[in-house]
mmCIF file of N, CA and C in Angstrom:
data_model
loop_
_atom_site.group_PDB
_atom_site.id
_atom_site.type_symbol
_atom_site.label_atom_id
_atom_site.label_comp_id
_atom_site.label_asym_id
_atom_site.label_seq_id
_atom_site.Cartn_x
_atom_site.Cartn_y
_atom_site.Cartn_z
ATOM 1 N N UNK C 1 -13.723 29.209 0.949
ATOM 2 C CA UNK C 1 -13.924 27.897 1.540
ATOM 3 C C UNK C 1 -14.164 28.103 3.035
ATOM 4 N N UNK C 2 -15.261 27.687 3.380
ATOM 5 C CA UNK C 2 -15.522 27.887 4.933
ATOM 6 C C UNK C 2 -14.652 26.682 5.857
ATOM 7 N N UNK C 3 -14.793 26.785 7.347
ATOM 8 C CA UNK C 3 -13.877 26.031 8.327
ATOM 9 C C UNK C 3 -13.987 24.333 8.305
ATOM 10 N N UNK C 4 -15.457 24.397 7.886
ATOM 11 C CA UNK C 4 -15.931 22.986 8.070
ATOM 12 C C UNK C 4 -15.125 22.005 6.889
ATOM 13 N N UNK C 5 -15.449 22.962 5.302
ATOM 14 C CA UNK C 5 -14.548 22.346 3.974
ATOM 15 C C UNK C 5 -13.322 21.738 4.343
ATOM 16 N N UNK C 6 -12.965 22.756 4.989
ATOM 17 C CA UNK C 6 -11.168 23.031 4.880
ATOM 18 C C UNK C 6 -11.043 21.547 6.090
ATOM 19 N N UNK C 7 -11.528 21.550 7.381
ATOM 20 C CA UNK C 7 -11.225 20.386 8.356
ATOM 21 C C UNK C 7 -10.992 19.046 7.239
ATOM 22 N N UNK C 8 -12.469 19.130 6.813
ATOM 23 C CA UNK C 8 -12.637 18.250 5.689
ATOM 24 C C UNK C 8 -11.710 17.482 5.041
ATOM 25 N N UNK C 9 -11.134 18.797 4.238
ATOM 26 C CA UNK C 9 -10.024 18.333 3.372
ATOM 27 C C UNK C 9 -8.916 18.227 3.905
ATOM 28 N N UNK C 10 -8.537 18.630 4.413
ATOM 29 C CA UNK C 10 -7.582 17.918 5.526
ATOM 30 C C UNK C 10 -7.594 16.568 6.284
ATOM 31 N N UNK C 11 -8.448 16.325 6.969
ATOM 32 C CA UNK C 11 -8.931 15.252 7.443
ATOM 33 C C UNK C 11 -8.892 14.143 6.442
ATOM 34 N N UNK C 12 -9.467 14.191 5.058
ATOM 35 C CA UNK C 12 -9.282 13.129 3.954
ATOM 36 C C UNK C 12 -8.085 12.988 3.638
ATOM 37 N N UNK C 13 -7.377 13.963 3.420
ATOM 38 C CA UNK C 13 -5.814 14.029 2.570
ATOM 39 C C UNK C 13 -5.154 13.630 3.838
ATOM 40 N N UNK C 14 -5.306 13.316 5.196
ATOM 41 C CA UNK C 14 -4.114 12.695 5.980
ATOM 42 C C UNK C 14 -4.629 11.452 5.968
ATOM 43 N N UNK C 15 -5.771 10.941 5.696
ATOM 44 C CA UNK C 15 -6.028 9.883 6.085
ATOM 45 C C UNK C 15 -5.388 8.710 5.153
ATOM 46 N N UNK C 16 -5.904 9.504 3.616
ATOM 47 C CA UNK C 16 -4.915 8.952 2.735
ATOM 48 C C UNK C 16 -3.416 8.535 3.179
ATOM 49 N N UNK C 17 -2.743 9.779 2.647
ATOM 50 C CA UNK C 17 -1.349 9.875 3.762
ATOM 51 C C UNK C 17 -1.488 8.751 4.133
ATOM 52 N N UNK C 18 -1.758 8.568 5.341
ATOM 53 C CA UNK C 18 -1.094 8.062 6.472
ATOM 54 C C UNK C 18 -1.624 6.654 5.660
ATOM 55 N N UNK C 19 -2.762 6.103 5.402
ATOM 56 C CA UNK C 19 -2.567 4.781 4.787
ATOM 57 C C UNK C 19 -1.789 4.337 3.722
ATOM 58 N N UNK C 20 -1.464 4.803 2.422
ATOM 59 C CA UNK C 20 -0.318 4.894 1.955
ATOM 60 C C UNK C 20 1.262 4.975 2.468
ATOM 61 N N UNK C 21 1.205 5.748 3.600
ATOM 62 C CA UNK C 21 2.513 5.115 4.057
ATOM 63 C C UNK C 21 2.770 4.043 4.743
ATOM 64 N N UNK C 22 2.192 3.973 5.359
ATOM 65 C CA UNK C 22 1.772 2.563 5.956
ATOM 66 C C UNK C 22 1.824 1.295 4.875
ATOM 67 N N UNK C 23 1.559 1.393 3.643
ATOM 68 C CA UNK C 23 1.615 0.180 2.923
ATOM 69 C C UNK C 23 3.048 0.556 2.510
ATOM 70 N N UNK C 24 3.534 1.593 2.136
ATOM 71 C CA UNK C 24 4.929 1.613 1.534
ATOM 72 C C UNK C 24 5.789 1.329 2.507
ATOM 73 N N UNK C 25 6.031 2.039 3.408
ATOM 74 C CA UNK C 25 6.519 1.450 4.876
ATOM 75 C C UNK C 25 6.683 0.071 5.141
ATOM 76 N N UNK C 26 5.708 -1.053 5.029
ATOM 77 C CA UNK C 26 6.127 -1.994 4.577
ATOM 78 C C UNK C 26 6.539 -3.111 3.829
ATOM 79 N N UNK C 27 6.063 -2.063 2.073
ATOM 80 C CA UNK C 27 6.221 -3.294 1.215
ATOM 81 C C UNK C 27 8.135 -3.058 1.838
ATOM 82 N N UNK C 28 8.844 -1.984 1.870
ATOM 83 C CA UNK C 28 10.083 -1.354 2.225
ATOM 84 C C UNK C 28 10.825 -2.514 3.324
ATOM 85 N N UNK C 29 9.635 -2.473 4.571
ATOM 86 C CA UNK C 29 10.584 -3.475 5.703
ATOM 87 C C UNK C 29 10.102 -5.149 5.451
ATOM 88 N N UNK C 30 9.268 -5.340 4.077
ATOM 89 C CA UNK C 30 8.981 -6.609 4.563
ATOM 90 C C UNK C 30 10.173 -7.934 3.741
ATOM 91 N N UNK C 31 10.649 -8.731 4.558
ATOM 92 C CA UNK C 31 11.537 -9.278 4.071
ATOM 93 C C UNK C 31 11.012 -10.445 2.884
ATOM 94 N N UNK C 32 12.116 -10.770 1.742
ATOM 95 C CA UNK C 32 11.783 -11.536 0.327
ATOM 96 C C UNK C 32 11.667 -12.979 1.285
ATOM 97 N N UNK C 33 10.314 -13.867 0.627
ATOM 98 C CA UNK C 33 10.464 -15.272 0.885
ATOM 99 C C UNK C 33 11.828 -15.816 1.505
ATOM 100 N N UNK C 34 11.559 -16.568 1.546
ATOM 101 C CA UNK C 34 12.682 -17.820 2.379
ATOM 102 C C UNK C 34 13.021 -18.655 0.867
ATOM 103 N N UNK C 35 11.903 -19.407 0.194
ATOM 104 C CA UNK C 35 12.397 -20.045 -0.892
ATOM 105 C C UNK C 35 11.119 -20.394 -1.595
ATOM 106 N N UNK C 36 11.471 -20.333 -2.794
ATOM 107 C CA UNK C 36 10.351 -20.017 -3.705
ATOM 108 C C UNK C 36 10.107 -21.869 -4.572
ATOM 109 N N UNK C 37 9.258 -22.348 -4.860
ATOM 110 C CA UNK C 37 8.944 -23.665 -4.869
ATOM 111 C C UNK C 37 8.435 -23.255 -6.525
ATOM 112 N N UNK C 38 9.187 -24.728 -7.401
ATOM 113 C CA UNK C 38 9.156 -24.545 -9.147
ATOM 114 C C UNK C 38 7.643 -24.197 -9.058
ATOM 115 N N UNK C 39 6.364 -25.036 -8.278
ATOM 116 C CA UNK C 39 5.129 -24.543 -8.581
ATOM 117 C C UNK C 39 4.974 -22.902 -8.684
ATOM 118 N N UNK C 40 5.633 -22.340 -7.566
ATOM 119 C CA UNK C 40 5.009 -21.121 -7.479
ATOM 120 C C UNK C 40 5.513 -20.062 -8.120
ATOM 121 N N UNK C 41 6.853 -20.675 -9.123
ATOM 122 C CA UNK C 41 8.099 -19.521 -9.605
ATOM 123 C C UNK C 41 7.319 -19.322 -11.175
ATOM 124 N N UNK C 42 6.597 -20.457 -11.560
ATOM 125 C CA UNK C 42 5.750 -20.308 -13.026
ATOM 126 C C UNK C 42 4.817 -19.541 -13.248
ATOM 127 N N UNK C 43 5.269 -18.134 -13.200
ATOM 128 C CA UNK C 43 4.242 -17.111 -13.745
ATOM 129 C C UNK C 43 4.405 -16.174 -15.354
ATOM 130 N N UNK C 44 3.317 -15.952 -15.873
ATOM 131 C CA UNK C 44 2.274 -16.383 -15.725
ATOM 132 C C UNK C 44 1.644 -17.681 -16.215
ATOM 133 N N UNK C 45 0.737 -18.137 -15.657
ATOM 134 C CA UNK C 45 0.165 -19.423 -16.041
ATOM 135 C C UNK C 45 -1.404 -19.257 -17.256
ATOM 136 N N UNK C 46 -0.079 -19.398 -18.654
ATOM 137 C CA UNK C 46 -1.410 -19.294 -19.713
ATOM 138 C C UNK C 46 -2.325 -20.426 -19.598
ATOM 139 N N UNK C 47 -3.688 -19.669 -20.315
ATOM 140 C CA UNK C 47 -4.652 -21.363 -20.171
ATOM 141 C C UNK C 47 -4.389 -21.319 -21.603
#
């Protein structure tokens, strides 16, 4: 694998990384609703 591949793959695999943690990171800090309303607690909604 030459220098350029390798930057490459590196460069993709952190980028990943780092966006993935970033979403886990905050599904982690984000706080639950305040209060959930009968409309919105009815899931799922068959037709």
């Amino acid at each position: 694998m030459n220098s350029s591949a390798l930057i490459t793959m590196v460069l993709a695999n952190g980028v990943v990384l780092s966006i993935t943690g970033y979403f886990f990171f905050k599904v982690l800090t984000t706080a639950p609703p305040d209060s959930v309303d009968e409309d919105q607690a009815n899931y799922p909604r068959g037709g």
